[in-house]
Tab-separated table of C-alpha atoms in Angstrom:
chain	number	residue	atom	x	y	z
A	1	MET	CA	4.439	-0.488	7.808
A	2	PRO	CA	3.910	2.342	10.146
A	3	LYS	CA	0.113	2.973	10.859
A	4	GLN	CA	-0.885	6.284	9.467
A	5	LYS	CA	0.853	5.392	6.233
A	6	LEU	CA	-0.864	1.696	6.346
A	7	ARG	CA	-4.152	3.445	6.523
A	8	ALA	CA	-3.740	6.004	4.117
A	9	ILE	CA	-2.501	3.141	1.372
A	10	ILE	CA	-5.727	0.995	2.430
A	11	ALA	CA	-7.931	3.886	2.087
A	12	GLY	CA	-6.172	4.920	-1.242
A	13	LEU	CA	-6.582	1.464	-2.901
A	14	ALA	CA	-10.056	1.263	-1.700
A	15	LEU	CA	-11.193	4.445	-3.372
A	16	LEU	CA	-8.615	3.733	-6.442
A	17	ASN	CA	-10.369	0.180	-7.123
A	18	LEU	CA	-14.082	1.814	-6.953
A	19	LEU	CA	-13.292	4.494	-9.591
A	20	THR	CA	-11.701	1.946	-11.621
A	21	ILE	CA	-14.608	-0.250	-11.771
A	22	ILE	CA	-16.599	2.908	-12.245
A	23	ILE	CA	-14.632	4.393	-15.180
A	24	PHE	CA	-13.453	1.601	-16.942
A	25	VAL	CA	-16.110	-1.073	-16.448
A	26	ILE	CA	-19.422	0.519	-16.282
A	27	LYS	CA	-18.527	3.673	-18.604
A	28	PRO	CA	-18.308	1.438	-21.878
A	29	LEU	CA	-21.366	-0.264	-20.821
A	30	ILE	CA	-23.130	2.849	-20.809
A	31	THR	CA	-21.805	3.912	-23.898
A	32	SER	CA	-22.706	1.063	-25.517
A	33	LYS	CA	-26.574	1.679	-24.282
A	34	SER	CA	-26.504	5.381	-25.640
A	35	VAL	CA	-26.355	4.437	-29.340
A	36	ILE	CA	-30.095	3.350	-28.851
A	37	GLY	CA	-30.619	6.462	-26.345
A	38	GLU	CA	-29.037	8.312	-23.672
A	39	GLU	CA	-29.981	7.468	-20.139
A	40	THR	CA	-30.377	10.126	-17.519
A	41	ALA	CA	-28.537	9.790	-14.518
A	42	ALA	CA	-30.198	12.788	-12.838
A	43	LYS	CA	-32.788	15.620	-13.572
A	44	VAL	CA	-32.945	19.373	-12.788
A	45	GLY	CA	-36.393	20.657	-13.382
A	46	SER	CA	-36.494	20.071	-16.890
A	47	LYS	CA	-32.607	19.730	-17.401
A	48	ASP	CA	-31.550	15.829	-17.770
A	49	ILE	CA	-27.915	15.024	-17.008
A	50	SER	CA	-27.121	11.981	-18.827
A	51	ARG	CA	-25.030	9.339	-17.444
A	52	ASP	CA	-22.538	9.662	-20.364
A	53	ALA	CA	-22.114	13.226	-19.314
A	54	TRP	CA	-21.725	11.758	-15.337
A	55	MET	CA	-19.045	9.145	-16.216
A	56	ASN	CA	-17.409	11.762	-18.781
A	57	GLU	CA	-16.870	13.833	-15.550
A	58	LEU	CA	-15.706	11.457	-13.370
A	59	GLU	CA	-13.238	10.315	-16.143
A	60	LYS	CA	-11.917	14.085	-15.794
A	61	ARG	CA	-11.874	14.545	-12.133
A	62	TYR	CA	-10.257	11.010	-11.260
A	63	GLY	CA	-9.127	9.272	-14.293
A	64	GLU	CA	-5.495	10.306	-14.464
A	65	ASP	CA	-5.180	8.961	-10.710
A	66	VAL	CA	-6.669	5.734	-11.370
A	67	LEU	CA	-4.416	5.357	-14.726
A	68	GLU	CA	-1.258	6.276	-12.448
A	69	GLU	CA	-2.458	3.814	-9.616
A	70	MET	CA	-2.431	0.913	-12.537
A	71	VAL	CA	1.040	2.502	-13.758
A	72	ASP	CA	2.548	2.298	-10.602
A	73	LYS	CA	1.290	-1.445	-9.796
A	74	GLU	CA	2.680	-2.710	-12.973
A	75	VAL	CA	6.027	-0.735	-12.765
A	76	VAL	CA	6.443	-2.184	-9.134
A	77	LYS	CA	5.839	-5.359	-10.745
A	78	GLN	CA	8.515	-5.171	-13.374
A	79	ALA	CA	10.846	-3.731	-10.995
A	80	ALA	CA	10.548	-6.566	-8.545
A	81	GLU	CA	11.230	-9.052	-11.409
A	82	LYS	CA	14.437	-7.296	-12.548
A	83	TYR	CA	15.889	-6.960	-8.997
A	84	LYS	CA	14.633	-10.609	-7.989
A	85	VAL	CA	12.525	-8.884	-5.113
A	86	LYS	CA	9.944	-11.175	-3.449
A	87	ILE	CA	7.436	-11.452	-0.871
A	88	SER	CA	6.791	-15.223	1.038
A	89	ASP	CA	3.537	-16.311	1.489
A	90	GLU	CA	4.267	-15.944	5.264
A	91	GLU	CA	4.964	-12.152	4.804
A	92	LEU	CA	1.791	-11.868	3.207
A	93	ASP	CA	-0.410	-13.640	5.590
A	94	ARG	CA	1.010	-11.877	9.016
A	95	GLU	CA	0.201	-8.135	6.845
A	96	LEU	CA	-3.212	-9.495	6.027
A	97	LYS	CA	-3.829	-10.639	9.641
A	98	MET	CA	-2.617	-7.293	10.846
A	99	MET	CA	-4.609	-5.109	8.429
A	100	LYS	CA	-8.140	-6.968	9.362
A	101	THR	CA	-7.333	-6.653	13.357
A	102	MET	CA	-5.797	-3.355	12.869
A	103	TYR	CA	-8.423	-1.394	10.529
A	104	GLY	CA	-11.097	-4.098	9.366
A	105	THR	CA	-14.057	-2.001	10.732
A	106	ALA	CA	-17.377	-2.612	9.007
A	107	GLY	CA	-17.761	-1.273	5.535
A	108	GLN	CA	-13.876	-1.052	4.953
A	109	ASN	CA	-12.230	-3.762	2.623
A	110	LEU	CA	-14.577	-6.076	3.801
A	111	ASN	CA	-16.132	-6.368	0.318
A	112	LYS	CA	-13.128	-7.672	-1.092
A	113	SER	CA	-11.858	-11.220	-1.501
A	114	ASN	CA	-8.739	-12.618	0.609
A	115	ASP	CA	-7.010	-12.665	-3.095
A	116	GLN	CA	-7.764	-9.302	-3.622
A	117	LEU	CA	-6.466	-7.725	-0.336
A	118	ARG	CA	-3.393	-10.202	-0.812
A	119	GLN	CA	-2.428	-8.497	-4.301
A	120	GLU	CA	-3.053	-4.936	-2.673
A	121	ILE	CA	-0.587	-5.976	0.133
A	122	GLN	CA	2.011	-7.477	-2.049
A	123	SER	CA	2.233	-4.582	-4.185
A	124	SER	CA	2.696	-2.321	-1.330
A	125	LEU	CA	5.220	-4.265	-0.057
A	126	LEU	CA	7.282	-5.336	-3.143
A	127	LEU	CA	7.175	-1.165	-3.270
A	128	GLU	CA	8.750	-1.088	0.014
A	129	LYS	CA	11.280	-3.568	-0.494
A	130	LEU	CA	12.589	-1.917	-3.902
A	131	LEU	CA	12.775	1.278	-2.119
A	132	THR	CA	14.843	0.169	1.011
A	133	LYS	CA	16.838	-2.902	-0.567
A	134	ASP	CA	20.067	-0.872	-0.486
A	135	VAL	CA	19.557	0.963	3.029
A	136	SER	CA	21.510	-0.277	5.659
A	137	VAL	CA	20.383	-0.676	8.928
A	138	SER	CA	22.262	-1.887	12.057
A	139	LYS	CA	20.822	-5.214	13.952
A	140	THR	CA	20.919	-3.296	17.389
A	141	ALA	CA	18.700	-0.324	15.831
A	142	MET	CA	16.194	-3.061	14.806
A	143	ARG	CA	16.448	-5.242	18.068
A	144	ASN	CA	16.055	-1.708	19.785
A	145	TYR	CA	13.205	-0.791	17.574
A	146	TYR	CA	11.343	-4.264	18.275
A	147	ASP	CA	11.932	-4.223	22.054
A	148	ASN	CA	10.464	-0.323	22.030
A	149	ASN	CA	7.549	-1.412	19.847
A	150	LYS	CA	6.484	-5.018	20.301
A	151	ASP	CA	2.698	-4.077	20.659
A	152	ILE	CA	3.148	-3.415	16.805
A	153	TYR	CA	4.132	-6.995	16.214
A	154	ARG	CA	0.940	-8.501	18.545
A	155	ILE	CA	-2.210	-9.071	16.666
A	156	PRO	CA	-5.205	-9.949	19.210
A	157	THR	CA	-7.802	-12.906	18.631
A	158	ALA	CA	-10.422	-11.675	16.455
A	159	PHE	CA	-13.846	-12.446	15.115
A	160	HIS	CA	-15.241	-10.786	11.607
A	161	ILE	CA	-18.727	-10.861	12.787
A	162	SER	CA	-22.128	-9.694	11.159
A	163	HIS	CA	-25.356	-8.970	13.507
A	164	ILE	CA	-29.076	-8.833	13.487
A	165	THR	CA	-30.448	-6.757	16.374
A	166	THR	CA	-34.130	-6.618	17.743
A	167	SER	CA	-35.951	-5.485	20.430
A	168	THR	CA	-37.533	-8.885	21.772
A	169	LYS	CA	-36.446	-12.582	21.499
A	170	LYS	CA	-39.357	-13.580	19.740
A	171	GLN	CA	-38.145	-11.293	16.585
A	172	ALA	CA	-34.538	-12.862	17.045
A	173	ASP	CA	-36.279	-16.178	17.041
A	174	GLN	CA	-38.118	-15.292	13.840
A	175	VAL	CA	-34.696	-14.297	12.259
A	176	ILE	CA	-33.231	-17.729	13.046
A	177	ARG	CA	-36.126	-19.437	11.661
A	178	GLU	CA	-35.746	-17.515	8.323
A	179	LEU	CA	-32.064	-18.521	8.746
A	180	GLU	CA	-32.864	-21.961	8.719
A	181	LYS	CA	-35.008	-21.931	5.729
A	182	GLY	CA	-32.414	-20.401	3.767
A	183	VAL	CA	-32.511	-16.786	3.524
A	184	SER	CA	-29.509	-14.497	3.453
A	185	PHE	CA	-28.249	-13.195	6.575
A	186	GLU	CA	-27.114	-10.205	5.014
A	187	VAL	CA	-30.832	-9.810	3.462
A	188	LEU	CA	-32.356	-10.086	6.643
A	189	ALA	CA	-30.113	-7.714	8.500
A	190	MET	CA	-30.785	-4.910	5.671
A	191	GLU	CA	-34.387	-5.670	6.256
A	192	LYS	CA	-34.879	-6.373	9.932
A	193	SER	CA	-31.792	-4.892	12.002
A	194	LEU	CA	-32.324	-2.004	14.576
A	195	ASP	CA	-28.920	-1.213	13.861
A	196	GLU	CA	-29.221	1.350	11.068
A	197	PHE	CA	-25.438	1.672	10.643
A	198	THR	CA	-24.452	-1.903	10.227
A	199	ALA	CA	-28.067	-2.746	8.334
A	200	ASN	CA	-26.892	-1.014	5.404
A	201	GLN	CA	-23.616	-3.167	5.240
A	202	GLY	CA	-25.428	-6.877	5.635
A	203	GLY	CA	-25.342	-6.674	9.356
A	204	ASP	CA	-21.246	-6.364	8.911
A	205	MET	CA	-19.524	-5.278	12.121
A	206	GLY	CA	-16.026	-5.782	10.441
A	207	TYR	CA	-13.385	-7.606	12.790
A	208	ILE	CA	-13.922	-7.564	16.797
A	209	SER	CA	-10.786	-8.171	18.805
A	210	GLN	CA	-11.349	-10.373	21.660
A	211	ASP	CA	-10.299	-7.418	24.013
A	212	ASN	CA	-12.312	-4.712	22.492
A	213	GLU	CA	-14.175	-3.191	25.329
A	214	GLN	CA	-16.541	-1.347	22.937
A	215	VAL	CA	-18.532	-4.345	22.014
A	216	SER	CA	-20.485	-6.220	24.518
A	217	LYS	CA	-18.993	-9.086	26.205
A	218	GLU	CA	-22.386	-11.228	25.215
A	219	TYR	CA	-20.974	-10.597	21.612
A	220	ILE	CA	-17.431	-11.812	22.301
A	221	THR	CA	-18.728	-15.156	24.459
A	222	ALA	CA	-20.543	-15.910	21.348
A	223	ALA	CA	-18.055	-15.487	18.954
A	224	GLU	CA	-15.766	-17.350	20.744
A	225	LYS	CA	-18.256	-20.442	20.867
A	226	LEU	CA	-19.404	-19.831	17.131
A	227	LYS	CA	-18.290	-22.145	14.273
A	228	VAL	CA	-17.000	-20.205	11.032
A	229	LYS	CA	-19.875	-20.080	8.761
A	230	LYS	CA	-22.368	-20.347	11.637
A	231	TRP	CA	-25.080	-17.814	13.323
A	232	SER	CA	-25.934	-18.014	16.936
A	233	ASP	CA	-29.187	-18.369	18.954
A	234	ALA	CA	-30.478	-15.272	20.422
A	235	ILE	CA	-28.406	-13.424	22.374
A	236	GLN	CA	-29.773	-11.077	24.872
A	237	THR	CA	-27.811	-7.799	25.360
A	238	GLU	CA	-28.140	-4.405	27.085
A	239	ASP	CA	-30.119	-2.869	24.302
A	240	GLY	CA	-32.174	-5.918	23.423
A	241	TRP	CA	-31.651	-9.249	21.393
A	242	ALA	CA	-29.278	-10.120	18.724
A	243	VAL	CA	-28.248	-12.873	16.362
A	244	LEU	CA	-24.605	-13.170	15.542
A	245	TYR	CA	-23.028	-14.491	12.305
A	246	LEU	CA	-18.999	-15.603	12.291
A	247	HIS	CA	-17.551	-14.657	8.932
A	248	GLU	CA	-13.714	-15.658	10.306
A	249	ARG	CA	-11.733	-16.199	13.241
A	250	ILE	CA	-8.161	-15.133	13.498
A	251	LYS	CA	-6.439	-16.254	16.033
A	252	GLY	CA	-3.964	-14.147	18.481
A	253	LYS	CA	-0.091	-14.124	18.099
A	254	GLN	CA	3.012	-12.071	19.105
A	255	TYR	CA	5.429	-12.019	16.444
A	256	GLU	CA	9.078	-12.613	17.475
A	257	TYR	CA	12.032	-10.635	16.537
A	258	GLU	CA	13.260	-13.228	14.215
A	259	GLU	CA	9.609	-13.173	12.186
A	260	VAL	CA	9.659	-9.525	11.433
A	261	LYS	CA	13.141	-8.375	11.494
A	262	ASP	CA	12.580	-7.779	7.937
A	263	LYS	CA	9.494	-5.551	8.130
A	264	ILE	CA	11.479	-3.653	10.867
A	265	HIS	CA	14.533	-3.054	8.377
A	266	ARG	CA	12.063	-1.603	6.049
A	267	GLN	CA	10.321	0.775	8.562
A	268	ILE	CA	13.627	2.085	9.957
A	269	ALA	CA	14.965	2.295	6.207
A	270	LEU	CA	11.786	4.598	5.031
A	271	GLU	CA	12.057	6.650	7.786
A	272	GLN	CA	15.876	7.255	7.226
A	273	ILE	CA	15.369	8.158	3.335
A	274	GLN	CA	12.183	9.762	3.883
A	275	ALA	CA	11.252	9.421	0.535
A	276	PRO	CA	7.666	8.503	-0.425
A	277	VAL	CA	6.269	5.335	-0.757
A	278	SER	CA	5.561	5.611	-4.467
A	279	GLY	CA	6.262	3.822	-7.765
A	280	LYS	CA	7.039	7.112	-9.442
A	281	ILE	CA	10.546	6.827	-8.835
A	282	PHE	CA	10.497	4.008	-11.449
A	283	TRP	CA	8.888	5.350	-14.020
A	284	ASP	CA	11.859	6.638	-16.378
A	285	GLU	CA	13.660	3.381	-15.596
A	286	PHE	CA	11.062	1.169	-17.206
A	287	ASP	CA	9.951	3.582	-20.148
A	288	VAL	CA	6.351	4.664	-18.959
A	289	GLU	CA	4.868	6.942	-21.787
A	290	TRP	CA	1.379	8.843	-21.250
A	291	PHE	CA	-1.340	8.438	-23.814
A	292	TYR	CA	-4.409	11.052	-24.940
A	293	GLY	CA	-2.860	14.057	-22.936
A	294	LEU	CA	-2.686	12.409	-19.556
A	295	LYS	CA	0.418	12.954	-17.321
A	296	GLU	CA	2.084	15.546	-20.283
A	297	GLU	CA	3.828	17.259	-17.266
A	298	LYS	CA	5.266	14.239	-16.425
């Protein structure tokens, strides 16, 4: 999957998942409360803006996009069953690792479980396979593509880490004592870390590759020694002191041609057909119907 296309899919899925939660989970709860008394979301002078009005506006603006995404996922699932298209665990593992090491920066998809991410990746890969299953690509073209783009199929050793930064060692040691008492690392990061950007994410820095030159060497050295789900001793850096927490370690690997040839086939085939990667192509085949005035133009 090309980098720009993967980035767009990831960002779109994250936004649509958030909006789905807002519209289809929160709204019913708010509506049920409005029977007793309508809640206020904001106030401008003497004028109230109700939560109900807010949720209705969200549904009007984004409801169709969220519903379309849900329809596409179900259409892809049914099409995969019909055409007997499957995704192996090995493919899912590889794509998940690639996604994390390439785009797993702080605040991006890290609040999702591996199961959620795997489901999203599976749906995306199934769609690609369905769109390209009848496209012929020569073995020579595939091999040349691999030889010219080997870096695409290499993942570096990476560490998913969080940190709490302080100005003194005394403060860092105090953080460690509180961690030893059972205080949450995330809570301490939000309360004490001097790094405001990551503090808002509970200290989460995302996935940091072993060869990342933008991260201090002290962090990489500490992460290499840490056990998963453990925090470090106080680490001195150029800007002060820090305590790290290791969520996950991903071992680097260069994937060989035989391991990724199916992926290469899809990449070349998608470029050949120049079709949008969308489930819309299957709407008619699987009798998609729209209600409540949605998608009437379809």
